[in-house]
Coordinates of C-alpha atoms in Angstrom, one line a residue:
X215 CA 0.0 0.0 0.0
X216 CA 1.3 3.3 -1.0
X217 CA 0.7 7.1 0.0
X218 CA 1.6 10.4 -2.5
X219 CA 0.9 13.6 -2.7
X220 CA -2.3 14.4 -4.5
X221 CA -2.2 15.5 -8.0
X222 CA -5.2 16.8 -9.8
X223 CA -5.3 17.6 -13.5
X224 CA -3.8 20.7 -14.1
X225 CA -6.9 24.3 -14.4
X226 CA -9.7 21.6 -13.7
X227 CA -11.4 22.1 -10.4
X228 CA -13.2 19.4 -8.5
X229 CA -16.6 18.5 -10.0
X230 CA -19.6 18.7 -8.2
X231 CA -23.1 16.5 -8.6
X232 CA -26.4 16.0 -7.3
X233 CA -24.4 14.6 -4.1
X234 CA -23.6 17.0 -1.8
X235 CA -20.3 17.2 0.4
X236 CA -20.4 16.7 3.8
X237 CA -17.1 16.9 5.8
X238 CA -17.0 13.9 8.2
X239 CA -14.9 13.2 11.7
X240 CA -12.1 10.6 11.7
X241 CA -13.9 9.1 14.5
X242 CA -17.3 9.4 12.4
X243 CA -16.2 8.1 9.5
X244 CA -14.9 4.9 11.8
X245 CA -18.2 4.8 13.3
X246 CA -20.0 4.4 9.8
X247 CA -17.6 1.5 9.2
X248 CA -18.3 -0.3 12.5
X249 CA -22.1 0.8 12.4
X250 CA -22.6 -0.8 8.6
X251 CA -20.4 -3.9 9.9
X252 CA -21.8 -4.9 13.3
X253 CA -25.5 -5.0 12.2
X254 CA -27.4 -8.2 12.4
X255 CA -24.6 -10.4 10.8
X256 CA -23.6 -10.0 14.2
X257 CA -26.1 -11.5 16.0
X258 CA -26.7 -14.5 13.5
X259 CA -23.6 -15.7 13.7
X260 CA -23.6 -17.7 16.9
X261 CA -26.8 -19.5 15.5
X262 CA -25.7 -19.8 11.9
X263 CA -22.3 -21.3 12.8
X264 CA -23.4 -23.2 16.0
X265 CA -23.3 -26.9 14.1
X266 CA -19.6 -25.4 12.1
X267 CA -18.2 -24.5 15.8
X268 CA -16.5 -21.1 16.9
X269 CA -12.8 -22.3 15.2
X270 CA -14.4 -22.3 11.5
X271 CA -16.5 -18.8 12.3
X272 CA -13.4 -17.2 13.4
X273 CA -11.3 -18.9 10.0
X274 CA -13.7 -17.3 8.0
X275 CA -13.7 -14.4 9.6
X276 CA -10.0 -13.9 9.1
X277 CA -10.5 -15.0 5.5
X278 CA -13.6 -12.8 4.5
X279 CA -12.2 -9.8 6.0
X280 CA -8.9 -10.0 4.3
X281 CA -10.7 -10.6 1.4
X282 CA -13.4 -8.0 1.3
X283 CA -10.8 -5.3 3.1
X284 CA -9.1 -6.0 0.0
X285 CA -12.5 -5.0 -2.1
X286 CA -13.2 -2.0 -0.1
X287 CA -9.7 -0.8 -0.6
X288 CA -9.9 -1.0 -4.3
X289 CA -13.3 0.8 -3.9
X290 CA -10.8 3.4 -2.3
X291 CA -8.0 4.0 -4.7
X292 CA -11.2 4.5 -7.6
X293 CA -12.7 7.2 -5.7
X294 CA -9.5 8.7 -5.0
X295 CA -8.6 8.6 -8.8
X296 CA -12.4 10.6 -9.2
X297 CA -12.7 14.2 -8.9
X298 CA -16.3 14.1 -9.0
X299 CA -18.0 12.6 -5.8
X300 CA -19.9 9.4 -7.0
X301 CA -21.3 6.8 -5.1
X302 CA -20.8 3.0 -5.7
X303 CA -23.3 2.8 -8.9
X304 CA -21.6 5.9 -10.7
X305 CA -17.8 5.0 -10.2
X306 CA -18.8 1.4 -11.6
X307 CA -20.8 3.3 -14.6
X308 CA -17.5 5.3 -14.9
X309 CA -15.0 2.4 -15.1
X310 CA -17.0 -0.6 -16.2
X311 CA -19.7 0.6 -18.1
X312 CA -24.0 0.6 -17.2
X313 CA -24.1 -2.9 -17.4
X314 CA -21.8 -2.7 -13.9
X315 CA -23.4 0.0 -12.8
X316 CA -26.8 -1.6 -13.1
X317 CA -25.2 -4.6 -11.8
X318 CA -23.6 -2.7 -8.5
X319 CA -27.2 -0.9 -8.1
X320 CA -29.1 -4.3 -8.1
X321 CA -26.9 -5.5 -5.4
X322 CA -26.2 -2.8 -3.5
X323 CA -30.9 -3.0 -3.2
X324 CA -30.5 -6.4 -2.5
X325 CA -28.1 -5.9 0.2
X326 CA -29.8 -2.6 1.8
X327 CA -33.8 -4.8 1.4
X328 CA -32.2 -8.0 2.6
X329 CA -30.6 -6.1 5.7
X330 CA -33.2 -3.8 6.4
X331 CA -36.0 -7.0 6.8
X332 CA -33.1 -8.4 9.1
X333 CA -33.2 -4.9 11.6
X334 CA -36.8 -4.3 11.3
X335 CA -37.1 -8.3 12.3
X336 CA -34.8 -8.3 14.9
X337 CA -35.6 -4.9 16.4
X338 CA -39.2 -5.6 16.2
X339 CA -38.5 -8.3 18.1
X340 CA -36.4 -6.7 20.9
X341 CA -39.2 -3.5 21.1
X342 CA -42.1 -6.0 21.6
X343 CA -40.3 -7.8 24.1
X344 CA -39.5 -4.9 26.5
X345 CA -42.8 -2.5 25.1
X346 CA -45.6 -5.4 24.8
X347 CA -46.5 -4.0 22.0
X348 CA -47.3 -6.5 18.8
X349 CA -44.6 -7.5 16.5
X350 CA -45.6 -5.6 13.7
X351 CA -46.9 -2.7 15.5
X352 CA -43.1 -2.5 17.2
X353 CA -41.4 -3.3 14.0
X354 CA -42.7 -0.4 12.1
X355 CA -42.6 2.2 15.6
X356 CA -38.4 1.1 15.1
X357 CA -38.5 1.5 11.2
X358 CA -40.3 5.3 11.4
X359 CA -37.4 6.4 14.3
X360 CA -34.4 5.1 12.1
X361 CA -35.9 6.7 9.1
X362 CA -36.2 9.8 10.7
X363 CA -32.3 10.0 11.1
X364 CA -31.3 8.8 7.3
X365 CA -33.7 11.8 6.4
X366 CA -31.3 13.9 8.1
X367 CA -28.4 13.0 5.8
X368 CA -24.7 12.3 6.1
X369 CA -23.9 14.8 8.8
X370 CA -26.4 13.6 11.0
X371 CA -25.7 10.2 10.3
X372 CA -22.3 10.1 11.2
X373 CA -22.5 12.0 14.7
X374 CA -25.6 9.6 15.5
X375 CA -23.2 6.3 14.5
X376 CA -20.5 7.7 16.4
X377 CA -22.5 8.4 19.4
X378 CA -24.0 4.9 19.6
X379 CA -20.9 2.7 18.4
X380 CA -18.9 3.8 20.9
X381 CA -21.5 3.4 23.6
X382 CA -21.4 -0.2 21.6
X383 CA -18.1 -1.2 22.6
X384 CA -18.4 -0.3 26.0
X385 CA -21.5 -2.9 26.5
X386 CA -19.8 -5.3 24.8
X387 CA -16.6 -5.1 27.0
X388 CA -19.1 -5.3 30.0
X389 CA -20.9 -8.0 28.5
X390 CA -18.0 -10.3 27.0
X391 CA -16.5 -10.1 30.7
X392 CA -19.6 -11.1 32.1
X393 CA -19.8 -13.9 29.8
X394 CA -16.4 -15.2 30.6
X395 CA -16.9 -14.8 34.3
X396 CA -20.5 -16.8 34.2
X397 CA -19.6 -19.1 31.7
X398 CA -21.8 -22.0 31.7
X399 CA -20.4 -24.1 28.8
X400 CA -16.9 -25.4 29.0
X401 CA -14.4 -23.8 27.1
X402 CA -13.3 -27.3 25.3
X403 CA -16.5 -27.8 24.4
X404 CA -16.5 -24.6 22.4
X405 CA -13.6 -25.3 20.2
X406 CA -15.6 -28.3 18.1
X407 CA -14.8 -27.8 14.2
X408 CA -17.4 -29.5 12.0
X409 CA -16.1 -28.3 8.5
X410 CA -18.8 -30.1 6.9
X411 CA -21.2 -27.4 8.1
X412 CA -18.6 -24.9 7.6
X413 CA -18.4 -23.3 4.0
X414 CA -22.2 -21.6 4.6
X415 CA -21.0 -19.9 7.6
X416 CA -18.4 -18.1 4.7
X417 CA -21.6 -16.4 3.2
X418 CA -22.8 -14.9 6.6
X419 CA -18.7 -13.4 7.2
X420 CA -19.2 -12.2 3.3
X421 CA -22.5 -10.1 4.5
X422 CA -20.8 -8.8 7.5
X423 CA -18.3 -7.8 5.8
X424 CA -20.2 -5.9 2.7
X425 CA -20.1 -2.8 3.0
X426 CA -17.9 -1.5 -0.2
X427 CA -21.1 1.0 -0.7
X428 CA -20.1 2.7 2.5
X429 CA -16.7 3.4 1.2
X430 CA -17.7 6.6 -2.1
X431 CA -19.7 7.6 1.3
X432 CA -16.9 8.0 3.0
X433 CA -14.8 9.0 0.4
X434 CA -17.5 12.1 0.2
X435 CA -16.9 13.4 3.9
X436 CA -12.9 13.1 3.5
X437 CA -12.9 15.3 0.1
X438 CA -10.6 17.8 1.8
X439 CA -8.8 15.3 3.8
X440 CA -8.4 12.3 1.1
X441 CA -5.6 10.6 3.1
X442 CA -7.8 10.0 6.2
X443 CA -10.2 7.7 4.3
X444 CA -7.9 4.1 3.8
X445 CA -6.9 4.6 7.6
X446 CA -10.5 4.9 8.7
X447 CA -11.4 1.8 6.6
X448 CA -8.1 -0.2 8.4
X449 CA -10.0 1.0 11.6
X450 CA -13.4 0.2 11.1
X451 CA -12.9 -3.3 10.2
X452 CA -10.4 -3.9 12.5
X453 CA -13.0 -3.2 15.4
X454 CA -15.8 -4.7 13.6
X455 CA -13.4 -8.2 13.4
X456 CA -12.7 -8.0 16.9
X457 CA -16.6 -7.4 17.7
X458 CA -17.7 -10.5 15.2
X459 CA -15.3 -12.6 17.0
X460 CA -16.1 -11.7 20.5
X461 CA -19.7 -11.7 20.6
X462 CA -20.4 -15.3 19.2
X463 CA -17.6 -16.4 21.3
X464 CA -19.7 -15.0 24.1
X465 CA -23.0 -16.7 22.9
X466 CA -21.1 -19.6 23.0
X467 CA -19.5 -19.9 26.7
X468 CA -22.8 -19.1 28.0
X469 CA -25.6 -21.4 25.9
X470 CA -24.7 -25.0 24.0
X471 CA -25.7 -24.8 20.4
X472 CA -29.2 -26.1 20.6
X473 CA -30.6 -23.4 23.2
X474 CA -29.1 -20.6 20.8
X475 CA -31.7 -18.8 19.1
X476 CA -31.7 -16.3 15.5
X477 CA -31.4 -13.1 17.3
X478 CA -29.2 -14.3 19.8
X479 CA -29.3 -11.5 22.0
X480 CA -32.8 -13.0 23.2
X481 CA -31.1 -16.1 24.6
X482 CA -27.8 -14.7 25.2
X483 CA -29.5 -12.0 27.4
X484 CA -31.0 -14.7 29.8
X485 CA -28.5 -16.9 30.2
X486 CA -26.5 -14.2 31.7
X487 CA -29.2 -14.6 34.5
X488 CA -29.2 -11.1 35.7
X489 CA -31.9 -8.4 34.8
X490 CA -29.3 -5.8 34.3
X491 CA -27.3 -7.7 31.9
X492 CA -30.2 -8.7 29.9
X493 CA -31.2 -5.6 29.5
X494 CA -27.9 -4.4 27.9
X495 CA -27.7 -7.4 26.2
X496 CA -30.8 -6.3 24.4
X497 CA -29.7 -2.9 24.0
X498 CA -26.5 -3.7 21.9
X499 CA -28.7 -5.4 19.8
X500 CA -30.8 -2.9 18.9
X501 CA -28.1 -0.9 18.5
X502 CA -25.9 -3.0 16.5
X503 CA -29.2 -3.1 14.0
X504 CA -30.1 0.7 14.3
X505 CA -26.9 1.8 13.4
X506 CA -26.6 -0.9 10.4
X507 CA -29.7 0.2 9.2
X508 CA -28.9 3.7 9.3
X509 CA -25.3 3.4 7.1
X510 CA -27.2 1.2 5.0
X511 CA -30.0 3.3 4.5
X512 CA -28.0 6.3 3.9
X513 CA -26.1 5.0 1.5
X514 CA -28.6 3.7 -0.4
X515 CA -30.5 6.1 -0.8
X516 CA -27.6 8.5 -2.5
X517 CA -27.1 5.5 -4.4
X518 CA -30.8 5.9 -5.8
X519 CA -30.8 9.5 -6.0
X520 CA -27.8 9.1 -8.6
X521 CA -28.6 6.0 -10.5
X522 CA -31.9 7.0 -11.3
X523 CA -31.0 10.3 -12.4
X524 CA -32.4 12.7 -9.6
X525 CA -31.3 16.3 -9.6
X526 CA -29.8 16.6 -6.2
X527 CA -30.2 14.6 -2.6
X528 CA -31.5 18.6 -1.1
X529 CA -34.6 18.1 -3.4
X530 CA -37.5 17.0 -0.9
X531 CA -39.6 15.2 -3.3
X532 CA -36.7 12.8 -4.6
X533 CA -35.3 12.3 -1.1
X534 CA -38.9 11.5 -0.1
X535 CA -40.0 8.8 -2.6
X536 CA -36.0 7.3 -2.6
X537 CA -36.3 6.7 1.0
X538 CA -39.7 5.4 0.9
X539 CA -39.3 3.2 -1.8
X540 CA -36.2 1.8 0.6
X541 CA -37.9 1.5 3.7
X542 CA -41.5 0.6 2.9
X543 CA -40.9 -3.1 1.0
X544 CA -38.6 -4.6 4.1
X545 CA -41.1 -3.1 6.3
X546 CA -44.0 -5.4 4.4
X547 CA -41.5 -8.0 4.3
X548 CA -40.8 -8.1 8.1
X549 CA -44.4 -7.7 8.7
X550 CA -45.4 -10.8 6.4
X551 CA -43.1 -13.2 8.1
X552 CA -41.9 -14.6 4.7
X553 CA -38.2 -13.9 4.9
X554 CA -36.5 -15.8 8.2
X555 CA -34.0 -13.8 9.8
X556 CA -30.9 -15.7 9.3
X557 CA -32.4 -16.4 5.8
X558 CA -32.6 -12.9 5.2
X559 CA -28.8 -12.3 6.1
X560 CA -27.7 -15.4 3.7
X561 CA -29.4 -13.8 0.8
X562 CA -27.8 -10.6 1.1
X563 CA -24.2 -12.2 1.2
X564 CA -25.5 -13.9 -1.4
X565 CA -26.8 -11.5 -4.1
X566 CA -24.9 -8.4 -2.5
X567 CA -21.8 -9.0 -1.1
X568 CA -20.6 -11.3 -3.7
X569 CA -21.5 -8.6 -6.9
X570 CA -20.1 -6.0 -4.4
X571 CA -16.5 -7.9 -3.7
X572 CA -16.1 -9.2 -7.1
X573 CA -16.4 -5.9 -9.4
X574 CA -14.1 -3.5 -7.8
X575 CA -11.4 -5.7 -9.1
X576 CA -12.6 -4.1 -12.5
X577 CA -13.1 -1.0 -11.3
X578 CA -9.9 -0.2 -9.9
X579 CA -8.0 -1.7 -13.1
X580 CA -10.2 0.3 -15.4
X581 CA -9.6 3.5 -13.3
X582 CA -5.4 3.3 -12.9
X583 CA -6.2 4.1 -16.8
X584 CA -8.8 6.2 -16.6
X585 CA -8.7 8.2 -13.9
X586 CA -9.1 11.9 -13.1
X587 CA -6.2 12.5 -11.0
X588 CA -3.2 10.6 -9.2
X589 CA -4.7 9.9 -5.8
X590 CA -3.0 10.5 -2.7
X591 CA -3.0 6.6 -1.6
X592 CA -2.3 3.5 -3.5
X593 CA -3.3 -0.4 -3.1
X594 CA 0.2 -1.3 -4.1
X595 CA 0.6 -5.4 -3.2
X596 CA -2.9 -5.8 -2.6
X597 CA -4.1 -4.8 -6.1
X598 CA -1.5 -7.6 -7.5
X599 CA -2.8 -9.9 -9.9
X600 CA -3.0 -13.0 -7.8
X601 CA -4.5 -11.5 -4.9
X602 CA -7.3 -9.9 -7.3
X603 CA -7.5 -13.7 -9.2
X604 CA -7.9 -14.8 -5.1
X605 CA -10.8 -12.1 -4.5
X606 CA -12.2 -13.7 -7.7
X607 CA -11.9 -16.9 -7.4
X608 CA -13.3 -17.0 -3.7
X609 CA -16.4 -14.9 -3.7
X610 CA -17.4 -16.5 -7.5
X611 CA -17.6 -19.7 -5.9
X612 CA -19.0 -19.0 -2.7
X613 CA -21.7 -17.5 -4.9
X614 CA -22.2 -21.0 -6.9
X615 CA -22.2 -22.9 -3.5
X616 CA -25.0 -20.5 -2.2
X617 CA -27.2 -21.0 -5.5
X618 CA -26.5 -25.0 -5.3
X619 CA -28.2 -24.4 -1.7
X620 CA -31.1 -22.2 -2.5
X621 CA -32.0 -24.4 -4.8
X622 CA -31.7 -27.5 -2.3
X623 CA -29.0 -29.3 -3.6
X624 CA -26.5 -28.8 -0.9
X625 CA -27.1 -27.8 2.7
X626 CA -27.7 -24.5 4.2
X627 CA -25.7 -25.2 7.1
X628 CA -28.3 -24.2 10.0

């Protein structure tokens, strides 16, 4: 990896477009990382891995996030070779054509529809719980308050994911220690490896770690301070990796696999046996889905707003039918009980994080010739051929697996 001094095209200034600029903190621009990351992948992945065993959820782990850290780091050097802020859809339209651009646009949806019935399950879930209020009637009372925020924008986004994810890793420090101090499973029994059940769990790591479209997001609040954004990536997902790892880990000291349930802060949060613990248990949940659904939602929406052709994100009317046409279908979806939780996660890895991981290889290639400018930061080893063949090969054939399994063929793995 590589830093210079950035160069811009000599008498051309930096282009502007219907998105605006909005400068973001360092700590902010972590926060969206950690917020989009530690969502409700999180919380599926003691249940989805508990037949695979904790050793093959944290291999994967290791492997996805190189893998996809590579992904979102090519996603970096072609925004930094772009004067013009664009989000995912645009700089694939610029470097690989509509058909990508399309192609990134259809999976970025199915990532942000496939996520969003995930929070407004799981939340609706955790709000009837402690509100006694119905299901659905909970689920939309969450969807309405996290809308309210993605409204706001980028600024208001970031402050509110930096607020909460730090409050996040203090409950989990609390509740990880609790969990190792009350453990009621031994810790042999923990480290079981049943490979067999193992290569599904890949696709839940894959949706964790999906959030190239955060990255041109990003990208947007650093335009005066380009070199801040590949550090802030490196950060994010090295907190997010740490959090993935801890909290099924957690789940798994105190419940064996069988009493583990889908959102597995429900059962995780009695086994602790202590109404103050459950209580926070609950909390990070929520908050581990409110502020997924908010990087998710924000960045999806700017992704509408410029792939269907919208003037600017400032106009009301196109910022109000882009963020209902996100929010409304997962809502109905939720509500219908036709899309399982865990479910919901494996299709997003599925349809989204593999379209997402796989075309920034192009991207990046096509915009080294390209290109605006000479960006401040370069992949240099990571962008080799082998390792780009690697990203490839990997997240092409985790996709075949997950077809061969939709379609029955091969197991699901939970």
């Amino acid at each position: 990896m590589e830093y210079t001094g950035t160069k811009q095209l000599e008498d051309e200034e930096t282009e502007s477009g219907a998105l605006e600029v909005h400068r973001l903190t360092f700590t902010e621009a972590v926060m969206l990382v950690v917020g989009a990351t530690i969502g409700s992948g999180v919380l599926g992945l003691a249940y989805a891995s508990r037949k695979a065993g904790w050793p093959v959820l944290l291999t994967w782990l290791l492997a996805a996030g190189f893998l996809s850290v590579a992904s979102m780091l090519y996603v970096a050097e072609t925004a930094l070779r772009t004067r013009r802020p664009l989000q995912l859809s645009g700089l694939a339209e610029k470097y690989v054509g509509k058909a990508g651009s399309w192609l990134i646009f259809f999976s970025v949806g199915a990532t942000s529809f496939c996520s969003l019935i995930a929070y407004i399950t799981g939340c609706g879930k955790i709000l009837s719980t402690f509100l006694g209020l119905p299901v659905e009637e909970a689920s939309l009372l969450f969807s309405i308050g996290a809308a309210v925020v993605v409204w706001l924008g980028l600024k208001v986004t970031g402050a509110a994911e930096k607020f909460l994810g730090l409050g996040m890793i203090l409950m989990l420090i609390l509740l990880v220690g609790a969990s190792f101090l009350r453990a009621r499973v031994p810790v042999e029994d923990i480290f079981y490896a049943h490979w067999t059940w193992g290569i599904p769990v890949f696709n839940i790591a894959v949706f964790c770690y999906a959030v190239q479209y955060i990255v041109p997001e990003m990208a947007r609040g650093f335009q005066d301070r380009p070199e801040k954004l590949v550090p802030a990536i490196l950060g994010g997902t090295g907190i997010s990796f740490l959090i993935l790892a801890s909290v099924p880990l957690a789940v798994f000291l105190m419940l064996p696999g069988k009493e583990i349930t889908e959102v597995a802060s429900l059962s995780w949060g009695r086994a602790l046996e202590n109404p103050l613990f459950y209580l926070l248990v609950n909390f990070f949940a929520f908050c581990a889905m409110l502020t997924s659904f908010w990087a998710i939602a924000e960045s999806f929406l700017t992704n509408c707003i410029e792939r269907l052709g919208f003037r600017s994100e400032r106009d009301i009317r196109s910022r109000a039918l882009c963020l209902a046409f996100i929010v409304i279908p997962p809502i109905f979806l939720a509500s219908s009980g036709l899309v399982g939780f865990v479910n919901a996660i494996f299709s997003a890895g599925t349809f989204g994080g593999i379209i997402m991981s796989v075309l920034p290889v192009f991207m990046v290639r096509s915009a080294r010739k390209n290109g605006d400018q000479e960006p401040c930061w370069q992949c240099g080893w990571l962008a080799a051929r082998p390792i780009q063949f690697l990203v490839l090969a990997v997240f092409l054939s985790s996709g075949v697996y997950a077809v061969l399994s939709m379609a029955g063929m091969l197991p699901k793995g939970w």
